[in-house]
Amino acid sequence: SAVISQKPSRDICQRGTSLTIQCQVDSQVTMMFWYRQQPGQSLTLIATANQGSEATYESGFVIDKFPISRPNLTFSTLTVSNMSPEDSSIYLCSVQPRTLNIQYFGAGTRLSVL
Amino acid sequence: AQSVAQPEDQVNVAEGNPLTVKCTYSVSGNPYLFWYVQYPNRGLQFLLKYITGDNLVKGSYGFEAEFNKSQTSFHLKKPSALVSDSALYFCAVRGPSGSARQLTFGSGTQLTVLP
């Protein structure tokens, strides 16, 4: 398995500001993912962040709004830019170790935008 | 495109009774199927997976799931429910290759086990 540390665990932010979420894994992984879970809903993939390449964004998500960094095999950040109340969600980091066909998830960041 | 359906938003069961949480899927090729559980204010925890082999898969906390190819189903089961099993359960699927390897989640089923 993989142990994932995600920071911050929660935050309350003002409209128009930005928040950077950090994801640290206890082992080297190639594939990392960022998901959004809106209140009472399922998970939606924002982007796939593989080390050494640009993040791949899913339909409806753009780099200007959700810039991602992946500087090494154990760390990634997701920034939620120019926030609005509609960005209030849980943001989850996920990894898939190379030798396993399983995605493991961090505890999530609960974001409220006022 | 691949998809997952969890037809029940809410399942209530009495403690000690068997429970079933339903899931059907659609994917090109052989499916990779997963169940995750989410407790309040927690992330998703992996419960079990089916990739190949025996259709009955056993996972964590006494849960099991049965893969049925003809019905394209992967229902989660437990013989005797505990109050502590109360949580939100997600079924997920992905295909074997290419863009189909992206994990697609169902809408989730809230399980409540009544004492």
mmCIF file with all atom_site columns, C-alpha atoms in Angstrom:
data_model
loop_
_atom_site.group_PDB
_atom_site.id
_atom_site.type_symbol
_atom_site.label_atom_id
_atom_site.label_alt_id
_atom_site.label_comp_id
_atom_site.label_asym_id
_atom_site.label_entity_id
_atom_site.label_seq_id
_atom_site.pdbx_PDB_ins_code
_atom_site.Cartn_x
_atom_site.Cartn_y
_atom_site.Cartn_z
_atom_site.occupancy
_atom_site.B_iso_or_equiv
_atom_site.pdbx_formal_charge
_atom_site.auth_seq_id
_atom_site.auth_comp_id
_atom_site.auth_asym_id
_atom_site.auth_atom_id
_atom_site.pdbx_PDB_model_num
ATOM 1   C CA . SER A 1 1   ? 0.000   0.000   0.000   1.00 0.00 ? 1   SER A CA 1
ATOM 2   C CA . ALA A 1 2   ? 0.956   3.669   0.146   1.00 0.00 ? 2   ALA A CA 1
ATOM 3   C CA . VAL A 1 3   ? 0.672   6.191   2.959   1.00 0.00 ? 3   VAL A CA 1
ATOM 4   C CA . ILE A 1 4   ? -0.414  9.612   1.737   1.00 0.00 ? 4   ILE A CA 1
ATOM 5   C CA . SER A 1 5   ? -0.178  12.821  3.729   1.00 0.00 ? 5   SER A CA 1
ATOM 6   C CA . GLN A 1 6   ? -2.299  15.698  2.480   1.00 0.00 ? 6   GLN A CA 1
ATOM 7   C CA . LYS A 1 7   ? -2.105  19.281  3.785   1.00 0.00 ? 7   LYS A CA 1
ATOM 8   C CA . PRO A 1 8   ? -4.002  21.269  4.819   1.00 0.00 ? 8   PRO A CA 1
ATOM 9   C CA . SER A 1 9   ? -6.774  18.983  6.043   1.00 0.00 ? 9   SER A CA 1
ATOM 10  C CA . ARG A 1 10  ? -9.243  21.840  5.829   1.00 0.00 ? 10  ARG A CA 1
ATOM 11  C CA . ASP A 1 11  ? -9.336  25.553  5.132   1.00 0.00 ? 11  ASP A CA 1
ATOM 12  C CA . ILE A 1 12  ? -11.752 28.442  4.874   1.00 0.00 ? 12  ILE A CA 1
ATOM 13  C CA . CYS A 1 13  ? -10.788 30.925  2.206   1.00 0.00 ? 13  CYS A CA 1
ATOM 14  C CA . GLN A 1 14  ? -12.005 34.217  0.830   1.00 0.00 ? 14  GLN A CA 1
ATOM 15  C CA . ARG A 1 15  ? -13.325 34.604  -2.670  1.00 0.00 ? 15  ARG A CA 1
ATOM 16  C CA . GLY A 1 16  ? -10.625 35.558  -5.170  1.00 0.00 ? 16  GLY A CA 1
ATOM 17  C CA . THR A 1 17  ? -7.719  34.062  -3.259  1.00 0.00 ? 17  THR A CA 1
ATOM 18  C CA . SER A 1 18  ? -5.731  30.900  -4.045  1.00 0.00 ? 18  SER A CA 1
ATOM 19  C CA . LEU A 1 19  ? -4.938  27.815  -1.999  1.00 0.00 ? 19  LEU A CA 1
ATOM 20  C CA . THR A 1 20  ? -2.156  25.298  -2.582  1.00 0.00 ? 20  THR A CA 1
ATOM 21  C CA . ILE A 1 21  ? -2.728  21.737  -1.411  1.00 0.00 ? 21  ILE A CA 1
ATOM 22  C CA . GLN A 1 22  ? 0.223   19.468  -0.805  1.00 0.00 ? 22  GLN A CA 1
ATOM 23  C CA . CYS A 1 23  ? 0.377   15.699  -1.244  1.00 0.00 ? 23  CYS A CA 1
ATOM 24  C CA . GLN A 1 24  ? 3.305   13.672  0.121   1.00 0.00 ? 24  GLN A CA 1
ATOM 25  C CA . VAL A 1 25  ? 3.668   9.907   -0.400  1.00 0.00 ? 25  VAL A CA 1
ATOM 26  C CA . ASP A 1 26  ? 5.846   7.560   1.625   1.00 0.00 ? 26  ASP A CA 1
ATOM 27  C CA . SER A 1 27  ? 7.179   5.797   -1.480  1.00 0.00 ? 27  SER A CA 1
ATOM 28  C CA . GLN A 1 28  ? 8.081   6.672   -5.045  1.00 0.00 ? 28  GLN A CA 1
ATOM 29  C CA . VAL A 1 29  ? 5.123   6.510   -7.394  1.00 0.00 ? 29  VAL A CA 1
ATOM 30  C CA . THR A 1 30  ? 4.831   7.403   -11.039 1.00 0.00 ? 30  THR A CA 1
ATOM 31  C CA . MET A 1 31  ? 1.108   8.049   -11.205 1.00 0.00 ? 31  MET A CA 1
ATOM 32  C CA . MET A 1 32  ? -0.578  10.653  -9.020  1.00 0.00 ? 32  MET A CA 1
ATOM 33  C CA . PHE A 1 33  ? -4.100  11.938  -9.394  1.00 0.00 ? 33  PHE A CA 1
ATOM 34  C CA . TRP A 1 34  ? -6.142  14.849  -8.088  1.00 0.00 ? 34  TRP A CA 1
ATOM 35  C CA . TYR A 1 35  ? -9.879  14.460  -7.559  1.00 0.00 ? 35  TYR A CA 1
ATOM 36  C CA . ARG A 1 36  ? -12.679 16.763  -6.490  1.00 0.00 ? 36  ARG A CA 1
ATOM 37  C CA . GLN A 1 37  ? -15.648 15.618  -4.431  1.00 0.00 ? 37  GLN A CA 1
ATOM 38  C CA . GLN A 1 38  ? -18.390 18.223  -4.298  1.00 0.00 ? 38  GLN A CA 1
ATOM 39  C CA . PRO A 1 39  ? -20.776 18.111  -1.344  1.00 0.00 ? 39  PRO A CA 1
ATOM 40  C CA . GLY A 1 40  ? -22.888 14.963  -1.409  1.00 0.00 ? 40  GLY A CA 1
ATOM 41  C CA . GLN A 1 41  ? -21.447 13.822  -4.703  1.00 0.00 ? 41  GLN A CA 1
ATOM 42  C CA . SER A 1 42  ? -19.023 11.308  -6.144  1.00 0.00 ? 42  SER A CA 1
ATOM 43  C CA . LEU A 1 43  ? -15.405 11.819  -7.119  1.00 0.00 ? 43  LEU A CA 1
ATOM 44  C CA . THR A 1 44  ? -14.438 13.598  -10.306 1.00 0.00 ? 44  THR A CA 1
ATOM 45  C CA . LEU A 1 45  ? -10.918 13.371  -11.691 1.00 0.00 ? 45  LEU A CA 1
ATOM 46  C CA . ILE A 1 46  ? -9.318  16.792  -12.138 1.00 0.00 ? 46  ILE A CA 1
ATOM 47  C CA . ALA A 1 47  ? -5.970  15.732  -13.582 1.00 0.00 ? 47  ALA A CA 1
ATOM 48  C CA . THR A 1 48  ? -3.286  13.092  -13.740 1.00 0.00 ? 48  THR A CA 1
ATOM 49  C CA . ALA A 1 49  ? 0.161   14.242  -12.639 1.00 0.00 ? 49  ALA A CA 1
ATOM 50  C CA . ASN A 1 50  ? 3.012   12.025  -13.743 1.00 0.00 ? 50  ASN A CA 1
ATOM 51  C CA . GLN A 1 51  ? 6.546   13.001  -12.810 1.00 0.00 ? 51  GLN A CA 1
ATOM 52  C CA . GLY A 1 52  ? 8.548   14.391  -15.698 1.00 0.00 ? 52  GLY A CA 1
ATOM 53  C CA . SER A 1 53  ? 5.599   15.460  -17.797 1.00 0.00 ? 53  SER A CA 1
ATOM 54  C CA . GLU A 1 54  ? 2.884   18.089  -17.837 1.00 0.00 ? 54  GLU A CA 1
ATOM 55  C CA . ALA A 1 55  ? -0.284  17.238  -15.971 1.00 0.00 ? 55  ALA A CA 1
ATOM 56  C CA . THR A 1 56  ? -3.158  15.927  -18.070 1.00 0.00 ? 56  THR A CA 1
ATOM 57  C CA . TYR A 1 57  ? -6.444  17.666  -17.311 1.00 0.00 ? 57  TYR A CA 1
ATOM 58  C CA . GLU A 1 58  ? -9.905  16.203  -17.704 1.00 0.00 ? 58  GLU A CA 1
ATOM 59  C CA . SER A 1 59  ? -12.712 17.897  -19.538 1.00 0.00 ? 59  SER A CA 1
ATOM 60  C CA . GLY A 1 60  ? -13.992 20.879  -17.581 1.00 0.00 ? 60  GLY A CA 1
ATOM 61  C CA . PHE A 1 61  ? -10.724 21.530  -15.736 1.00 0.00 ? 61  PHE A CA 1
ATOM 62  C CA . VAL A 1 62  ? -7.997  23.887  -16.941 1.00 0.00 ? 62  VAL A CA 1
ATOM 63  C CA . ILE A 1 63  ? -4.432  24.552  -15.908 1.00 0.00 ? 63  ILE A CA 1
ATOM 64  C CA . ASP A 1 64  ? -5.007  28.244  -15.205 1.00 0.00 ? 64  ASP A CA 1
ATOM 65  C CA . LYS A 1 65  ? -7.595  27.372  -12.576 1.00 0.00 ? 65  LYS A CA 1
ATOM 66  C CA . PHE A 1 66  ? -5.926  24.240  -11.164 1.00 0.00 ? 66  PHE A CA 1
ATOM 67  C CA . PRO A 1 67  ? -2.153  24.438  -11.721 1.00 0.00 ? 67  PRO A CA 1
ATOM 68  C CA . ILE A 1 68  ? -0.323  21.291  -10.627 1.00 0.00 ? 68  ILE A CA 1
ATOM 69  C CA . SER A 1 69  ? 3.306   20.694  -9.812  1.00 0.00 ? 69  SER A CA 1
ATOM 70  C CA . ARG A 1 70  ? 5.025   17.309  -9.664  1.00 0.00 ? 70  ARG A CA 1
ATOM 71  C CA . PRO A 1 71  ? 8.679   17.974  -8.832  1.00 0.00 ? 71  PRO A CA 1
ATOM 72  C CA . ASN A 1 72  ? 9.584   14.414  -7.843  1.00 0.00 ? 72  ASN A CA 1
ATOM 73  C CA . LEU A 1 73  ? 8.213   10.904  -7.377  1.00 0.00 ? 73  LEU A CA 1
ATOM 74  C CA . THR A 1 74  ? 6.877   11.485  -3.840  1.00 0.00 ? 74  THR A CA 1
ATOM 75  C CA . PHE A 1 75  ? 5.313   14.945  -3.937  1.00 0.00 ? 75  PHE A CA 1
ATOM 76  C CA . SER A 1 76  ? 2.719   16.993  -5.781  1.00 0.00 ? 76  SER A CA 1
ATOM 77  C CA . THR A 1 77  ? 0.746   20.180  -5.264  1.00 0.00 ? 77  THR A CA 1
ATOM 78  C CA . LEU A 1 78  ? -2.611  21.338  -6.562  1.00 0.00 ? 78  LEU A CA 1
ATOM 79  C CA . THR A 1 79  ? -3.477  25.032  -6.490  1.00 0.00 ? 79  THR A CA 1
ATOM 80  C CA . VAL A 1 80  ? -7.067  26.207  -6.591  1.00 0.00 ? 80  VAL A CA 1
ATOM 81  C CA . SER A 1 81  ? -6.821  29.688  -8.095  1.00 0.00 ? 81  SER A CA 1
ATOM 82  C CA . ASN A 1 82  ? -9.094  32.711  -7.911  1.00 0.00 ? 82  ASN A CA 1
ATOM 83  C CA . MET A 1 83  ? -11.539 30.807  -5.769  1.00 0.00 ? 83  MET A CA 1
ATOM 84  C CA . SER A 1 84  ? -15.294 31.204  -5.762  1.00 0.00 ? 84  SER A CA 1
ATOM 85  C CA . PRO A 1 85  ? -17.913 29.558  -3.519  1.00 0.00 ? 85  PRO A CA 1
ATOM 86  C CA . GLU A 1 86  ? -18.454 26.965  -6.264  1.00 0.00 ? 86  GLU A CA 1
ATOM 87  C CA . ASP A 1 87  ? -14.947 25.655  -5.532  1.00 0.00 ? 87  ASP A CA 1
ATOM 88  C CA . SER A 1 88  ? -16.049 24.546  -2.063  1.00 0.00 ? 88  SER A CA 1
ATOM 89  C CA . SER A 1 89  ? -15.325 20.820  -2.157  1.00 0.00 ? 89  SER A CA 1
ATOM 90  C CA . ILE A 1 90  ? -13.133 18.065  -0.846  1.00 0.00 ? 90  ILE A CA 1
ATOM 91  C CA . TYR A 1 91  ? -9.939  17.754  -2.882  1.00 0.00 ? 91  TYR A CA 1
ATOM 92  C CA . LEU A 1 92  ? -8.277  14.341  -2.798  1.00 0.00 ? 92  LEU A CA 1
ATOM 93  C CA . CYS A 1 93  ? -4.843  13.218  -3.822  1.00 0.00 ? 93  CYS A CA 1
ATOM 94  C CA . SER A 1 94  ? -4.451  9.649   -5.048  1.00 0.00 ? 94  SER A CA 1
ATOM 95  C CA . VAL A 1 95  ? -1.518  7.470   -6.095  1.00 0.00 ? 95  VAL A CA 1
ATOM 96  C CA . GLN A 1 96  ? -1.151  4.196   -7.912  1.00 0.00 ? 96  GLN A CA 1
ATOM 97  C CA . PRO A 1 97  ? 2.050   2.308   -7.087  1.00 0.00 ? 97  PRO A CA 1
ATOM 98  C CA . ARG A 1 98  ? 3.642   0.818   -10.170 1.00 0.00 ? 98  ARG A CA 1
ATOM 99  C CA . THR A 1 99  ? 3.383   -2.768  -8.990  1.00 0.00 ? 99  THR A CA 1
ATOM 100 C CA . LEU A 1 100 ? -0.238  -2.565  -7.884  1.00 0.00 ? 100 LEU A CA 1
ATOM 101 C CA . ASN A 1 101 ? -3.478  -2.042  -9.785  1.00 0.00 ? 101 ASN A CA 1
ATOM 102 C CA . ILE A 1 102 ? -4.920  -0.058  -6.881  1.00 0.00 ? 102 ILE A CA 1
ATOM 103 C CA . GLN A 1 103 ? -5.311  3.664   -6.279  1.00 0.00 ? 103 GLN A CA 1
ATOM 104 C CA . TYR A 1 104 ? -4.780  4.836   -2.718  1.00 0.00 ? 104 TYR A CA 1
ATOM 105 C CA . PHE A 1 105 ? -6.212  8.085   -1.407  1.00 0.00 ? 105 PHE A CA 1
ATOM 106 C CA . GLY A 1 106 ? -5.197  10.770  1.006   1.00 0.00 ? 106 GLY A CA 1
ATOM 107 C CA . ALA A 1 107 ? -7.597  11.963  3.695   1.00 0.00 ? 107 ALA A CA 1
ATOM 108 C CA . GLY A 1 108 ? -8.569  14.960  1.576   1.00 0.00 ? 108 GLY A CA 1
ATOM 109 C CA . THR A 1 109 ? -8.620  18.734  1.959   1.00 0.00 ? 109 THR A CA 1
ATOM 110 C CA . ARG A 1 110 ? -11.973 20.225  2.884   1.00 0.00 ? 110 ARG A CA 1
ATOM 111 C CA . LEU A 1 111 ? -12.178 23.640  1.300   1.00 0.00 ? 111 LEU A CA 1
ATOM 112 C CA . SER A 1 112 ? -14.849 26.223  2.038   1.00 0.00 ? 112 SER A CA 1
ATOM 113 C CA . VAL A 1 113 ? -14.879 29.450  0.056   1.00 0.00 ? 113 VAL A CA 1
ATOM 114 C CA . LEU A 1 114 ? -16.776 32.413  1.464   1.00 0.00 ? 114 LEU A CA 1
ATOM 115 C CA . ALA B 2 1   ? -17.005 5.577   -22.305 1.00 0.00 ? 1   ALA B CA 1
ATOM 116 C CA . GLN B 2 2   ? -16.962 3.619   -19.091 1.00 0.00 ? 2   GLN B CA 1
ATOM 117 C CA . SER B 2 3   ? -19.541 4.091   -16.356 1.00 0.00 ? 3   SER B CA 1
ATOM 118 C CA . VAL B 2 4   ? -20.661 2.796   -12.992 1.00 0.00 ? 4   VAL B CA 1
ATOM 119 C CA . ALA B 2 5   ? -24.173 2.713   -11.575 1.00 0.00 ? 5   ALA B CA 1
ATOM 120 C CA . GLN B 2 6   ? -25.025 2.404   -7.913  1.00 0.00 ? 6   GLN B CA 1
ATOM 121 C CA . PRO B 2 7   ? -28.816 2.297   -8.029  1.00 0.00 ? 7   PRO B CA 1
ATOM 122 C CA . GLU B 2 8   ? -29.383 2.849   -4.305  1.00 0.00 ? 8   GLU B CA 1
ATOM 123 C CA . ASP B 2 9   ? -28.479 6.146   -2.673  1.00 0.00 ? 9   ASP B CA 1
ATOM 124 C CA . GLN B 2 10  ? -29.241 4.698   0.751   1.00 0.00 ? 10  GLN B CA 1
ATOM 125 C CA . VAL B 2 11  ? -29.249 1.184   2.202   1.00 0.00 ? 11  VAL B CA 1
ATOM 126 C CA . ASN B 2 12  ? -30.447 0.477   5.718   1.00 0.00 ? 12  ASN B CA 1
ATOM 127 C CA . VAL B 2 13  ? -29.862 -2.855  7.416   1.00 0.00 ? 13  VAL B CA 1
ATOM 128 C CA . ALA B 2 14  ? -30.167 -4.148  10.955  1.00 0.00 ? 14  ALA B CA 1
ATOM 129 C CA . GLU B 2 15  ? -27.009 -5.104  12.815  1.00 0.00 ? 15  GLU B CA 1
ATOM 130 C CA . GLY B 2 16  ? -26.270 -8.804  12.403  1.00 0.00 ? 16  GLY B CA 1
ATOM 131 C CA . ASN B 2 17  ? -28.180 -9.079  9.142   1.00 0.00 ? 17  ASN B CA 1
ATOM 132 C CA . PRO B 2 18  ? -26.499 -9.617  5.780   1.00 0.00 ? 18  PRO B CA 1
ATOM 133 C CA . LEU B 2 19  ? -25.945 -6.551  3.631   1.00 0.00 ? 19  LEU B CA 1
ATOM 134 C CA . THR B 2 20  ? -25.667 -5.997  -0.106  1.00 0.00 ? 20  THR B CA 1
ATOM 135 C CA . VAL B 2 21  ? -24.634 -2.809  -1.881  1.00 0.00 ? 21  VAL B CA 1
ATOM 136 C CA . LYS B 2 22  ? -25.295 -2.986  -5.604  1.00 0.00 ? 22  LYS B CA 1
ATOM 137 C CA . CYS B 2 23  ? -23.055 -1.940  -8.471  1.00 0.00 ? 23  CYS B CA 1
ATOM 138 C CA . THR B 2 24  ? -23.256 -2.405  -12.222 1.00 0.00 ? 24  THR B CA 1
ATOM 139 C CA . TYR B 2 25  ? -20.676 -1.232  -14.732 1.00 0.00 ? 25  TYR B CA 1
ATOM 140 C CA . SER B 2 26  ? -19.966 -0.622  -18.368 1.00 0.00 ? 26  SER B CA 1
ATOM 141 C CA . VAL B 2 27  ? -16.444 -0.721  -19.838 1.00 0.00 ? 27  VAL B CA 1
ATOM 142 C CA . SER B 2 28  ? -14.639 -1.815  -22.986 1.00 0.00 ? 28  SER B CA 1
ATOM 143 C CA . GLY B 2 29  ? -12.608 -4.940  -22.452 1.00 0.00 ? 29  GLY B CA 1
ATOM 144 C CA . ASN B 2 30  ? -12.046 -6.814  -19.245 1.00 0.00 ? 30  ASN B CA 1
ATOM 145 C CA . PRO B 2 31  ? -12.981 -4.671  -16.246 1.00 0.00 ? 31  PRO B CA 1
ATOM 146 C CA . TYR B 2 32  ? -10.889 -3.783  -13.237 1.00 0.00 ? 32  TYR B CA 1
ATOM 147 C CA . LEU B 2 33  ? -13.420 -3.338  -10.427 1.00 0.00 ? 33  LEU B CA 1
ATOM 148 C CA . PHE B 2 34  ? -12.986 -1.784  -7.004  1.00 0.00 ? 34  PHE B CA 1
ATOM 149 C CA . TRP B 2 35  ? -14.888 -0.961  -3.841  1.00 0.00 ? 35  TRP B CA 1
ATOM 150 C CA . TYR B 2 36  ? -13.908 1.901   -1.572  1.00 0.00 ? 36  TYR B CA 1
ATOM 151 C CA . VAL B 2 37  ? -15.399 3.106   1.713   1.00 0.00 ? 37  VAL B CA 1
ATOM 152 C CA . GLN B 2 38  ? -15.479 6.668   3.015   1.00 0.00 ? 38  GLN B CA 1
ATOM 153 C CA . TYR B 2 39  ? -16.082 7.373   6.671   1.00 0.00 ? 39  TYR B CA 1
ATOM 154 C CA . PRO B 2 40  ? -17.149 10.878  7.761   1.00 0.00 ? 40  PRO B CA 1
ATOM 155 C CA . ASN B 2 41  ? -14.347 13.420  7.406   1.00 0.00 ? 41  ASN B CA 1
ATOM 156 C CA . ARG B 2 42  ? -12.011 10.791  6.008   1.00 0.00 ? 42  ARG B CA 1
ATOM 157 C CA . GLY B 2 43  ? -10.557 9.960   2.622   1.00 0.00 ? 43  GLY B CA 1
ATOM 158 C CA . LEU B 2 44  ? -11.385 6.843   0.638   1.00 0.00 ? 44  LEU B CA 1
ATOM 159 C CA . GLN B 2 45  ? -10.190 3.513   1.934   1.00 0.00 ? 45  GLN B CA 1
ATOM 160 C CA . PHE B 2 46  ? -9.633  0.598   -0.435  1.00 0.00 ? 46  PHE B CA 1
ATOM 161 C CA . LEU B 2 47  ? -11.791 -2.437  0.404   1.00 0.00 ? 47  LEU B CA 1
ATOM 162 C CA . LEU B 2 48  ? -11.285 -4.951  -2.396  1.00 0.00 ? 48  LEU B CA 1
ATOM 163 C CA . LYS B 2 49  ? -10.700 -5.413  -6.104  1.00 0.00 ? 49  LYS B CA 1
ATOM 164 C CA . TYR B 2 50  ? -11.416 -7.785  -8.951  1.00 0.00 ? 50  TYR B CA 1
ATOM 165 C CA . ILE B 2 51  ? -9.038  -8.015  -11.881 1.00 0.00 ? 51  ILE B CA 1
ATOM 166 C CA . THR B 2 52  ? -9.021  -11.659 -12.819 1.00 0.00 ? 52  THR B CA 1
ATOM 167 C CA . GLY B 2 53  ? -9.518  -15.080 -11.291 1.00 0.00 ? 53  GLY B CA 1
ATOM 168 C CA . ASP B 2 54  ? -12.172 -16.246 -8.835  1.00 0.00 ? 54  ASP B CA 1
ATOM 169 C CA . ASN B 2 55  ? -15.436 -14.355 -9.220  1.00 0.00 ? 55  ASN B CA 1
ATOM 170 C CA . LEU B 2 56  ? -15.828 -14.082 -5.437  1.00 0.00 ? 56  LEU B CA 1
ATOM 171 C CA . VAL B 2 57  ? -13.348 -11.616 -4.026  1.00 0.00 ? 57  VAL B CA 1
ATOM 172 C CA . LYS B 2 58  ? -12.682 -11.213 -0.320  1.00 0.00 ? 58  LYS B CA 1
ATOM 173 C CA . GLY B 2 59  ? -11.529 -7.921  1.122   1.00 0.00 ? 59  GLY B CA 1
ATOM 174 C CA . SER B 2 60  ? -11.017 -5.952  4.298   1.00 0.00 ? 60  SER B CA 1
ATOM 175 C CA . TYR B 2 61  ? -13.317 -5.943  7.349   1.00 0.00 ? 61  TYR B CA 1
ATOM 176 C CA . GLY B 2 62  ? -15.170 -9.111  6.273   1.00 0.00 ? 62  GLY B CA 1
ATOM 177 C CA . PHE B 2 63  ? -16.488 -7.652  3.032   1.00 0.00 ? 63  PHE B CA 1
ATOM 178 C CA . GLU B 2 64  ? -16.662 -9.606  -0.194  1.00 0.00 ? 64  GLU B CA 1
ATOM 179 C CA . ALA B 2 65  ? -17.889 -8.934  -3.701  1.00 0.00 ? 65  ALA B CA 1
ATOM 180 C CA . GLU B 2 66  ? -19.063 -11.129 -6.527  1.00 0.00 ? 66  GLU B CA 1
ATOM 181 C CA . PHE B 2 67  ? -18.134 -10.413 -10.118 1.00 0.00 ? 67  PHE B CA 1
ATOM 182 C CA . ASN B 2 68  ? -20.859 -11.404 -12.561 1.00 0.00 ? 68  ASN B CA 1
ATOM 183 C CA . LYS B 2 69  ? -19.790 -10.890 -16.145 1.00 0.00 ? 69  LYS B CA 1
ATOM 184 C CA . SER B 2 70  ? -23.131 -11.697 -17.769 1.00 0.00 ? 70  SER B CA 1
ATOM 185 C CA . GLN B 2 71  ? -24.951 -9.196  -15.561 1.00 0.00 ? 71  GLN B CA 1
ATOM 186 C CA . THR B 2 72  ? -22.029 -6.726  -15.551 1.00 0.00 ? 72  THR B CA 1
ATOM 187 C CA . SER B 2 73  ? -22.377 -6.477  -11.795 1.00 0.00 ? 73  SER B CA 1
ATOM 188 C CA . PHE B 2 74  ? -20.021 -6.321  -8.838  1.00 0.00 ? 74  PHE B CA 1
ATOM 189 C CA . HIS B 2 75  ? -22.189 -6.254  -5.720  1.00 0.00 ? 75  HIS B CA 1
ATOM 190 C CA . LEU B 2 76  ? -20.593 -5.743  -2.310  1.00 0.00 ? 76  LEU B CA 1
ATOM 191 C CA . LYS B 2 77  ? -21.698 -8.103  0.441   1.00 0.00 ? 77  LYS B CA 1
ATOM 192 C CA . LYS B 2 78  ? -21.142 -8.902  4.075   1.00 0.00 ? 78  LYS B CA 1
ATOM 193 C CA . PRO B 2 79  ? -22.742 -11.819 5.928   1.00 0.00 ? 79  PRO B CA 1
ATOM 194 C CA . SER B 2 80  ? -23.303 -9.963  9.200   1.00 0.00 ? 80  SER B CA 1
ATOM 195 C CA . ALA B 2 81  ? -23.404 -6.160  9.342   1.00 0.00 ? 81  ALA B CA 1
ATOM 196 C CA . LEU B 2 82  ? -21.892 -4.094  12.144  1.00 0.00 ? 82  LEU B CA 1
ATOM 197 C CA . VAL B 2 83  ? -22.928 -0.617  13.251  1.00 0.00 ? 83  VAL B CA 1
ATOM 198 C CA . SER B 2 84  ? -19.348 0.439   12.512  1.00 0.00 ? 84  SER B CA 1
ATOM 199 C CA . ASP B 2 85  ? -19.888 -0.483  8.835   1.00 0.00 ? 85  ASP B CA 1
ATOM 200 C CA . SER B 2 86  ? -22.079 2.610   8.488   1.00 0.00 ? 86  SER B CA 1
ATOM 201 C CA . ALA B 2 87  ? -20.346 4.747   5.866   1.00 0.00 ? 87  ALA B CA 1
ATOM 202 C CA . LEU B 2 88  ? -20.430 5.857   2.232   1.00 0.00 ? 88  LEU B CA 1
ATOM 203 C CA . TYR B 2 89  ? -19.467 3.149   -0.256  1.00 0.00 ? 89  TYR B CA 1
ATOM 204 C CA . PHE B 2 90  ? -18.171 3.746   -3.764  1.00 0.00 ? 90  PHE B CA 1
ATOM 205 C CA . CYS B 2 91  ? -17.849 1.261   -6.602  1.00 0.00 ? 91  CYS B CA 1
ATOM 206 C CA . ALA B 2 92  ? -15.285 2.083   -9.298  1.00 0.00 ? 92  ALA B CA 1
ATOM 207 C CA . VAL B 2 93  ? -14.230 0.653   -12.641 1.00 0.00 ? 93  VAL B CA 1
ATOM 208 C CA . ARG B 2 94  ? -11.475 1.078   -15.158 1.00 0.00 ? 94  ARG B CA 1
ATOM 209 C CA . GLY B 2 95  ? -10.551 -0.622  -18.365 1.00 0.00 ? 95  GLY B CA 1
ATOM 210 C CA . PRO B 2 96  ? -7.378  -2.534  -19.075 1.00 0.00 ? 96  PRO B CA 1
ATOM 211 C CA . SER B 2 97  ? -5.492  -0.082  -21.269 1.00 0.00 ? 97  SER B CA 1
ATOM 212 C CA . GLY B 2 98  ? -5.062  3.395   -22.656 1.00 0.00 ? 98  GLY B CA 1
ATOM 213 C CA . SER B 2 99  ? -7.449  6.136   -21.595 1.00 0.00 ? 99  SER B CA 1
ATOM 214 C CA . ALA B 2 100 ? -9.774  3.462   -20.213 1.00 0.00 ? 100 ALA B CA 1
ATOM 215 C CA . ARG B 2 101 ? -7.315  3.051   -17.366 1.00 0.00 ? 101 ARG B CA 1
ATOM 216 C CA . GLN B 2 102 ? -8.816  6.132   -15.749 1.00 0.00 ? 102 GLN B CA 1
ATOM 217 C CA . LEU B 2 103 ? -10.829 5.181   -12.664 1.00 0.00 ? 103 LEU B CA 1
ATOM 218 C CA . THR B 2 104 ? -14.543 6.006   -12.873 1.00 0.00 ? 104 THR B CA 1
ATOM 219 C CA . PHE B 2 105 ? -16.590 6.129   -9.677  1.00 0.00 ? 105 PHE B CA 1
ATOM 220 C CA . GLY B 2 106 ? -20.241 5.467   -9.026  1.00 0.00 ? 106 GLY B CA 1
ATOM 221 C CA . SER B 2 107 ? -22.398 8.002   -7.223  1.00 0.00 ? 107 SER B CA 1
ATOM 222 C CA . GLY B 2 108 ? -21.997 6.278   -3.883  1.00 0.00 ? 108 GLY B CA 1
ATOM 223 C CA . THR B 2 109 ? -24.336 4.406   -1.517  1.00 0.00 ? 109 THR B CA 1
ATOM 224 C CA . GLN B 2 110 ? -24.821 5.495   2.069   1.00 0.00 ? 110 GLN B CA 1
ATOM 225 C CA . LEU B 2 111 ? -25.004 2.400   4.242   1.00 0.00 ? 111 LEU B CA 1
ATOM 226 C CA . THR B 2 112 ? -26.627 2.711   7.640   1.00 0.00 ? 112 THR B CA 1
ATOM 227 C CA . VAL B 2 113 ? -26.520 -0.244  10.016  1.00 0.00 ? 113 VAL B CA 1
ATOM 228 C CA . LEU B 2 114 ? -29.126 0.088   12.704  1.00 0.00 ? 114 LEU B CA 1
ATOM 229 C CA . PRO B 2 115 ? -28.435 -1.268  16.199  1.00 0.00 ? 115 PRO B CA 1
#
